[in-house]
PDB file of C-alpha atoms in Angstrom:
ATOM      1  CA  UNK P   1     116.529  42.534  46.421  1.00 40.00           C
ATOM      2  CA  UNK P   2     115.820  39.050  47.909  1.00 48.00           C
ATOM      3  CA  UNK P   3     118.972  37.692  46.447  1.00 46.00           C
ATOM      4  CA  UNK P   4     122.008  36.922  48.625  1.00 50.00           C
ATOM      5  CA  UNK P   5     125.247  34.950  48.386  1.00 64.00           C
ATOM      6  CA  UNK P   6     125.119  31.961  48.091  1.00 80.00           C
ATOM      7  CA  UNK P   7     122.203  31.957  45.654  1.00 91.00           C
ATOM      8  CA  UNK P   8     120.645  28.908  47.489  1.00 94.00           C
ATOM      9  CA  UNK P   9     120.270  27.764  51.015  1.00 94.00           C
ATOM     10  CA  UNK P  10     120.063  24.210  52.486  1.00 96.00           C
ATOM     11  CA  UNK P  11     117.902  23.520  55.446  1.00 96.00           C
ATOM     12  CA  UNK P  12     118.331  20.180  57.414  1.00 97.00           C
ATOM     13  CA  UNK P  13     114.985  18.634  58.353  1.00 98.00           C
ATOM     14  CA  UNK P  14     115.627  17.400  61.884  1.00 97.00           C
ATOM     15  CA  UNK P  15     112.606  15.080  62.068  1.00 97.00           C
ATOM     16  CA  UNK P  16     112.986  13.569  58.545  1.00 98.00           C
ATOM     17  CA  UNK P  17     113.712  10.038  59.896  1.00 96.00           C
ATOM     18  CA  UNK P  18     110.445  10.152  61.830  1.00 96.00           C
ATOM     19  CA  UNK P  19     108.220  11.251  58.888  1.00 95.00           C
ATOM     20  CA  UNK P  20     109.935   9.635  55.786  1.00 97.00           C
ATOM     21  CA  UNK P  21     107.872   6.379  55.672  1.00 97.00           C
ATOM     22  CA  UNK P  22     104.594   8.143  56.454  1.00 95.00           C
ATOM     23  CA  UNK P  23     105.280  10.549  53.561  1.00 96.00           C
ATOM     24  CA  UNK P  24     106.138   7.728  51.215  1.00 96.00           C
ATOM     25  CA  UNK P  25     103.107   5.801  52.208  1.00 93.00           C
ATOM     26  CA  UNK P  26     100.905   8.859  51.396  1.00 92.00           C
ATOM     27  CA  UNK P  27     102.628   9.365  48.085  1.00 92.00           C
ATOM     28  CA  UNK P  28     102.123   5.620  47.124  1.00 90.00           C
ATOM     29  CA  UNK P  29      98.334   6.296  47.282  1.00 86.00           C
ATOM     30  CA  UNK P  30      98.541   8.491  44.228  1.00 79.00           C
ATOM     31  CA  UNK P  31      99.665   7.339  40.874  1.00 71.00           C
ATOM     32  CA  UNK P  32      99.708   9.945  38.061  1.00 62.00           C
ATOM     33  CA  UNK P  33     102.600  10.353  35.669  1.00 60.00           C
ATOM     34  CA  UNK P  34     103.396  13.745  34.002  1.00 59.00           C
ATOM     35  CA  UNK P  35     104.607  14.102  30.447  1.00 59.00           C
ATOM     36  CA  UNK P  36     105.002  17.570  29.082  1.00 58.00           C
ATOM     37  CA  UNK P  37     104.043  17.547  25.435  1.00 53.00           C
ATOM     38  CA  UNK P  38     105.265  21.196  24.850  1.00 53.00           C
ATOM     39  CA  UNK P  39     108.033  20.872  22.179  1.00 44.00           C
ATOM     40  CA  UNK P  40     110.206  23.413  24.180  1.00 47.00           C
ATOM     41  CA  UNK P  41     110.061  21.110  27.261  1.00 53.00           C
ATOM     42  CA  UNK P  42     109.790  17.659  25.792  1.00 49.00           C
ATOM     43  CA  UNK P  43     112.381  16.231  28.263  1.00 48.00           C
ATOM     44  CA  UNK P  44     110.123  16.479  31.304  1.00 66.00           C
ATOM     45  CA  UNK P  45     108.617  13.127  32.278  1.00 82.00           C
ATOM     46  CA  UNK P  46     107.850  12.324  35.945  1.00 85.00           C
ATOM     47  CA  UNK P  47     106.933   8.840  37.001  1.00 86.00           C
ATOM     48  CA  UNK P  48     104.527   9.860  39.717  1.00 86.00           C
ATOM     49  CA  UNK P  49     103.273  13.346  40.720  1.00 86.00           C
ATOM     50  CA  UNK P  50     100.259  15.278  41.962  1.00 86.00           C
ATOM     51  CA  UNK P  51     101.244  18.425  40.147  1.00 78.00           C
ATOM     52  CA  UNK P  52      98.145  18.376  37.997  1.00 73.00           C
ATOM     53  CA  UNK P  53      95.936  18.664  41.230  1.00 69.00           C
ATOM     54  CA  UNK P  54      97.264  22.180  41.442  1.00 66.00           C
ATOM     55  CA  UNK P  55      95.321  23.049  38.329  1.00 62.00           C
ATOM     56  CA  UNK P  56      92.306  21.175  39.485  1.00 65.00           C
ATOM     57  CA  UNK P  57      92.232  23.039  42.758  1.00 67.00           C
ATOM     58  CA  UNK P  58      92.707  19.793  44.803  1.00 69.00           C
ATOM     59  CA  UNK P  59      95.817  20.479  46.945  1.00 78.00           C
ATOM     60  CA  UNK P  60      97.133  18.218  49.622  1.00 88.00           C
ATOM     61  CA  UNK P  61      99.062  20.085  52.425  1.00 90.00           C
ATOM     62  CA  UNK P  62     102.334  18.360  52.002  1.00 93.00           C
ATOM     63  CA  UNK P  63     104.073  21.067  53.997  1.00 94.00           C
ATOM     64  CA  UNK P  64     102.212  20.379  57.242  1.00 94.00           C
ATOM     65  CA  UNK P  65     101.971  16.656  56.579  1.00 95.00           C
ATOM     66  CA  UNK P  66     105.714  16.277  55.831  1.00 96.00           C
ATOM     67  CA  UNK P  67     107.431  18.614  58.324  1.00 97.00           C
ATOM     68  CA  UNK P  68     107.063  18.457  62.139  1.00 97.00           C
ATOM     69  CA  UNK P  69     105.958  21.627  63.925  1.00 97.00           C
ATOM     70  CA  UNK P  70     109.518  22.014  65.120  1.00 97.00           C
ATOM     71  CA  UNK P  71     110.935  21.800  61.613  1.00 97.00           C
ATOM     72  CA  UNK P  72     108.361  24.257  60.228  1.00 96.00           C
ATOM     73  CA  UNK P  73     109.125  26.845  62.956  1.00 96.00           C
ATOM     74  CA  UNK P  74     112.896  26.466  62.228  1.00 96.00           C
ATOM     75  CA  UNK P  75     112.363  26.637  58.484  1.00 95.00           C
ATOM     76  CA  UNK P  76     110.355  29.907  58.785  1.00 94.00           C
ATOM     77  CA  UNK P  77     113.115  31.312  61.058  1.00 94.00           C
ATOM     78  CA  UNK P  78     115.687  30.450  58.440  1.00 92.00           C
ATOM     79  CA  UNK P  79     113.748  32.129  55.699  1.00 93.00           C
ATOM     80  CA  UNK P  80     113.454  35.269  57.739  1.00 91.00           C
ATOM     81  CA  UNK P  81     117.113  35.244  58.710  1.00 91.00           C
ATOM     82  CA  UNK P  82     118.403  34.586  55.123  1.00 90.00           C
ATOM     83  CA  UNK P  83     116.016  36.964  53.252  1.00 88.00           C
ATOM     84  CA  UNK P  84     114.830  39.449  55.953  1.00 89.00           C
ATOM     85  CA  UNK P  85     111.148  38.692  54.983  1.00 88.00           C
ATOM     86  CA  UNK P  86     108.303  36.832  56.351  1.00 85.00           C
ATOM     87  CA  UNK P  87     106.395  34.082  54.490  1.00 88.00           C
ATOM     88  CA  UNK P  88     102.964  35.099  53.350  1.00 88.00           C
ATOM     89  CA  UNK P  89     101.804  31.804  51.898  1.00 89.00           C
ATOM     90  CA  UNK P  90     102.655  28.678  50.090  1.00 90.00           C
ATOM     91  CA  UNK P  91     101.391  29.198  46.581  1.00 89.00           C
ATOM     92  CA  UNK P  92     101.843  25.761  45.227  1.00 89.00           C
ATOM     93  CA  UNK P  93     102.881  22.325  46.675  1.00 92.00           C
ATOM     94  CA  UNK P  94     103.190  18.894  45.155  1.00 92.00           C
ATOM     95  CA  UNK P  95     105.375  15.792  45.088  1.00 93.00           C
ATOM     96  CA  UNK P  96     107.404  14.295  42.241  1.00 93.00           C
ATOM     97  CA  UNK P  97     108.791  10.734  42.069  1.00 94.00           C
ATOM     98  CA  UNK P  98     111.357   9.508  39.582  1.00 94.00           C
ATOM     99  CA  UNK P  99     111.270   5.731  39.487  1.00 94.00           C
ATOM    100  CA  UNK P 100     114.497   3.525  39.266  1.00 95.00           C
ATOM    101  CA  UNK P 101     115.807   2.956  35.845  1.00 95.00           C
ATOM    102  CA  UNK P 102     112.941   5.035  34.328  1.00 92.00           C
ATOM    103  CA  UNK P 103     115.020   7.637  32.598  1.00 91.00           C
ATOM    104  CA  UNK P 104     112.462  10.067  34.057  1.00 90.00           C
ATOM    105  CA  UNK P 105     113.756  13.631  34.317  1.00 91.00           C
ATOM    106  CA  UNK P 106     112.489  17.286  34.506  1.00 91.00           C
ATOM    107  CA  UNK P 107     114.255  19.607  32.107  1.00 90.00           C
ATOM    108  CA  UNK P 108     115.436  23.129  33.041  1.00 92.00           C
ATOM    109  CA  UNK P 109     112.651  25.302  34.167  1.00 92.00           C
ATOM    110  CA  UNK P 110     111.883  28.020  36.637  1.00 92.00           C
ATOM    111  CA  UNK P 111     108.828  28.797  38.687  1.00 91.00           C
ATOM    112  CA  UNK P 112     108.272  32.487  37.683  1.00 86.00           C
ATOM    113  CA  UNK P 113     104.820  31.799  36.250  1.00 78.00           C
ATOM    114  CA  UNK P 114     103.587  30.609  39.570  1.00 74.00           C
ATOM    115  CA  UNK P 115     103.780  34.102  41.017  1.00 83.00           C
ATOM    116  CA  UNK P 116     106.061  33.216  43.930  1.00 92.00           C
ATOM    117  CA  UNK P 117     109.330  34.473  45.426  1.00 93.00           C
ATOM    118  CA  UNK P 118     111.129  31.179  46.519  1.00 95.00           C
ATOM    119  CA  UNK P 119     111.157  27.594  45.167  1.00 96.00           C
ATOM    120  CA  UNK P 120     111.879  24.882  47.689  1.00 97.00           C
ATOM    121  CA  UNK P 121     112.763  21.091  47.189  1.00 98.00           C
ATOM    122  CA  UNK P 122     112.428  18.741  50.054  1.00 98.00           C
ATOM    123  CA  UNK P 123     114.418  15.516  49.336  1.00 98.00           C
ATOM    124  CA  UNK P 124     112.293  12.812  50.863  1.00 98.00           C
ATOM    125  CA  UNK P 125     114.246   9.995  49.130  1.00 98.00           C
ATOM    126  CA  UNK P 126     117.673  10.619  47.598  1.00 98.00           C
ATOM    127  CA  UNK P 127     119.686   7.356  47.978  1.00 97.00           C
ATOM    128  CA  UNK P 128     121.814   8.184  44.900  1.00 97.00           C
ATOM    129  CA  UNK P 129     123.408  11.633  44.920  1.00 96.00           C
ATOM    130  CA  UNK P 130     123.789  11.644  41.272  1.00 97.00           C
ATOM    131  CA  UNK P 131     120.062  12.529  41.239  1.00 98.00           C
ATOM    132  CA  UNK P 132     120.482  15.864  42.999  1.00 98.00           C
ATOM    133  CA  UNK P 133     118.869  18.919  41.473  1.00 98.00           C
ATOM    134  CA  UNK P 134     121.069  20.984  39.064  1.00 98.00           C
ATOM    135  CA  UNK P 135     120.809  24.773  39.235  1.00 97.00           C
ATOM    136  CA  UNK P 136     122.068  27.323  36.637  1.00 96.00           C
ATOM    137  CA  UNK P 137     123.947  30.106  38.293  1.00 94.00           C
ATOM    138  CA  UNK P 138     121.809  33.293  37.760  1.00 91.00           C
ATOM    139  CA  UNK P 139     124.727  35.458  36.458  1.00 91.00           C
ATOM    140  CA  UNK P 140     127.171  33.022  34.890  1.00 92.00           C
ATOM    141  CA  UNK P 141     124.745  30.277  33.631  1.00 92.00           C
ATOM    142  CA  UNK P 142     127.189  27.663  35.029  1.00 95.00           C
ATOM    143  CA  UNK P 143     125.473  24.395  36.205  1.00 96.00           C
ATOM    144  CA  UNK P 144     125.848  24.029  39.906  1.00 96.00           C
ATOM    145  CA  UNK P 145     125.022  20.879  41.894  1.00 97.00           C
ATOM    146  CA  UNK P 146     124.386  21.779  45.514  1.00 96.00           C
ATOM    147  CA  UNK P 147     125.559  19.465  48.216  1.00 96.00           C
ATOM    148  CA  UNK P 148     122.145  18.186  49.371  1.00 98.00           C
ATOM    149  CA  UNK P 149     121.262  14.887  51.037  1.00 98.00           C
ATOM    150  CA  UNK P 150     118.114  13.086  51.753  1.00 98.00           C
ATOM    151  CA  UNK P 151     116.298  14.925  54.442  1.00 98.00           C
ATOM    152  CA  UNK P 152     117.329  18.443  53.226  1.00 98.00           C
ATOM    153  CA  UNK P 153     115.305  21.305  51.790  1.00 98.00           C
ATOM    154  CA  UNK P 154     117.011  23.507  49.237  1.00 98.00           C
ATOM    155  CA  UNK P 155     115.591  26.994  48.804  1.00 96.00           C
ATOM    156  CA  UNK P 156     116.319  29.436  45.961  1.00 95.00           C
ATOM    157  CA  UNK P 157     114.691  32.269  44.077  1.00 94.00           C
ATOM    158  CA  UNK P 158     111.805  31.260  41.858  1.00 94.00           C
ATOM    159  CA  UNK P 159     113.538  32.646  38.727  1.00 94.00           C
ATOM    160  CA  UNK P 160     116.506  30.252  39.011  1.00 96.00           C
ATOM    161  CA  UNK P 161     116.565  27.646  36.389  1.00 97.00           C
ATOM    162  CA  UNK P 162     116.906  24.053  37.683  1.00 96.00           C
ATOM    163  CA  UNK P 163     116.352  20.519  36.630  1.00 96.00           C
ATOM    164  CA  UNK P 164     116.174  17.020  37.804  1.00 96.00           C
ATOM    165  CA  UNK P 165     118.594  14.754  35.883  1.00 96.00           C
ATOM    166  CA  UNK P 166     117.334  11.555  34.294  1.00 95.00           C
ATOM    167  CA  UNK P 167     117.029   8.602  36.624  1.00 96.00           C
ATOM    168  CA  UNK P 168     118.986   5.661  35.186  1.00 97.00           C
ATOM    169  CA  UNK P 169     119.945   4.497  38.726  1.00 97.00           C
ATOM    170  CA  UNK P 170     118.685   1.487  40.527  1.00 98.00           C
ATOM    171  CA  UNK P 171     116.971   3.779  43.209  1.00 97.00           C
ATOM    172  CA  UNK P 172     113.926   6.011  43.364  1.00 97.00           C
ATOM    173  CA  UNK P 173     113.978   9.809  43.966  1.00 97.00           C
ATOM    174  CA  UNK P 174     111.022  11.410  45.759  1.00 97.00           C
ATOM    175  CA  UNK P 175     110.762  15.167  46.507  1.00 97.00           C
ATOM    176  CA  UNK P 176     108.093  17.582  47.894  1.00 97.00           C
ATOM    177  CA  UNK P 177     108.409  20.845  46.029  1.00 95.00           C
ATOM    178  CA  UNK P 178     106.688  24.002  47.157  1.00 94.00           C
ATOM    179  CA  UNK P 179     106.782  27.619  46.287  1.00 94.00           C
ATOM    180  CA  UNK P 180     106.491  30.506  48.823  1.00 93.00           C
ATOM    181  CA  UNK P 181     105.375  34.105  48.535  1.00 92.00           C
ATOM    182  CA  UNK P 182     106.651  36.790  50.832  1.00 91.00           C
ATOM    183  CA  UNK P 183     104.516  39.330  52.714  1.00 83.00           C
TER     184      UNK P 183
END
């Protein structure tokens, strides 16, 4: 079983301050909103994302672009230490932006359908901590808000339900999300 206590892990990106503006500059070159029209997930609306590129087979390597070699090596070591497994591949990777005062949100969902083992969220911009991702505890169903900050990556099993709350703040939230598969 790849599940351990706690049911999520937080990784501090050491070189975040060196890469943040470069990441945001690359994100600003893209401008595509996402609105899910599925009646069961009608509360998902993201201001700017490249999620649809996953389906089109056009994938930008946000992992290598966003994380220094030092941070990538440290992250791989953390995954091996916490889960006792090695990473086989990144199955999907994309960015999401939630503009200030937009009300944009991403309803509770999981990533089981993407055939991955772990879901990861790198907080590139998180000036207002009320926009932190909400997780549902896998056994109790209780909503948990992990103590993440800008420059952190949160990692959890792909079957964990999670959401991004609506952004009614005066700040923007930007994340890089990626799914991992174990060897």
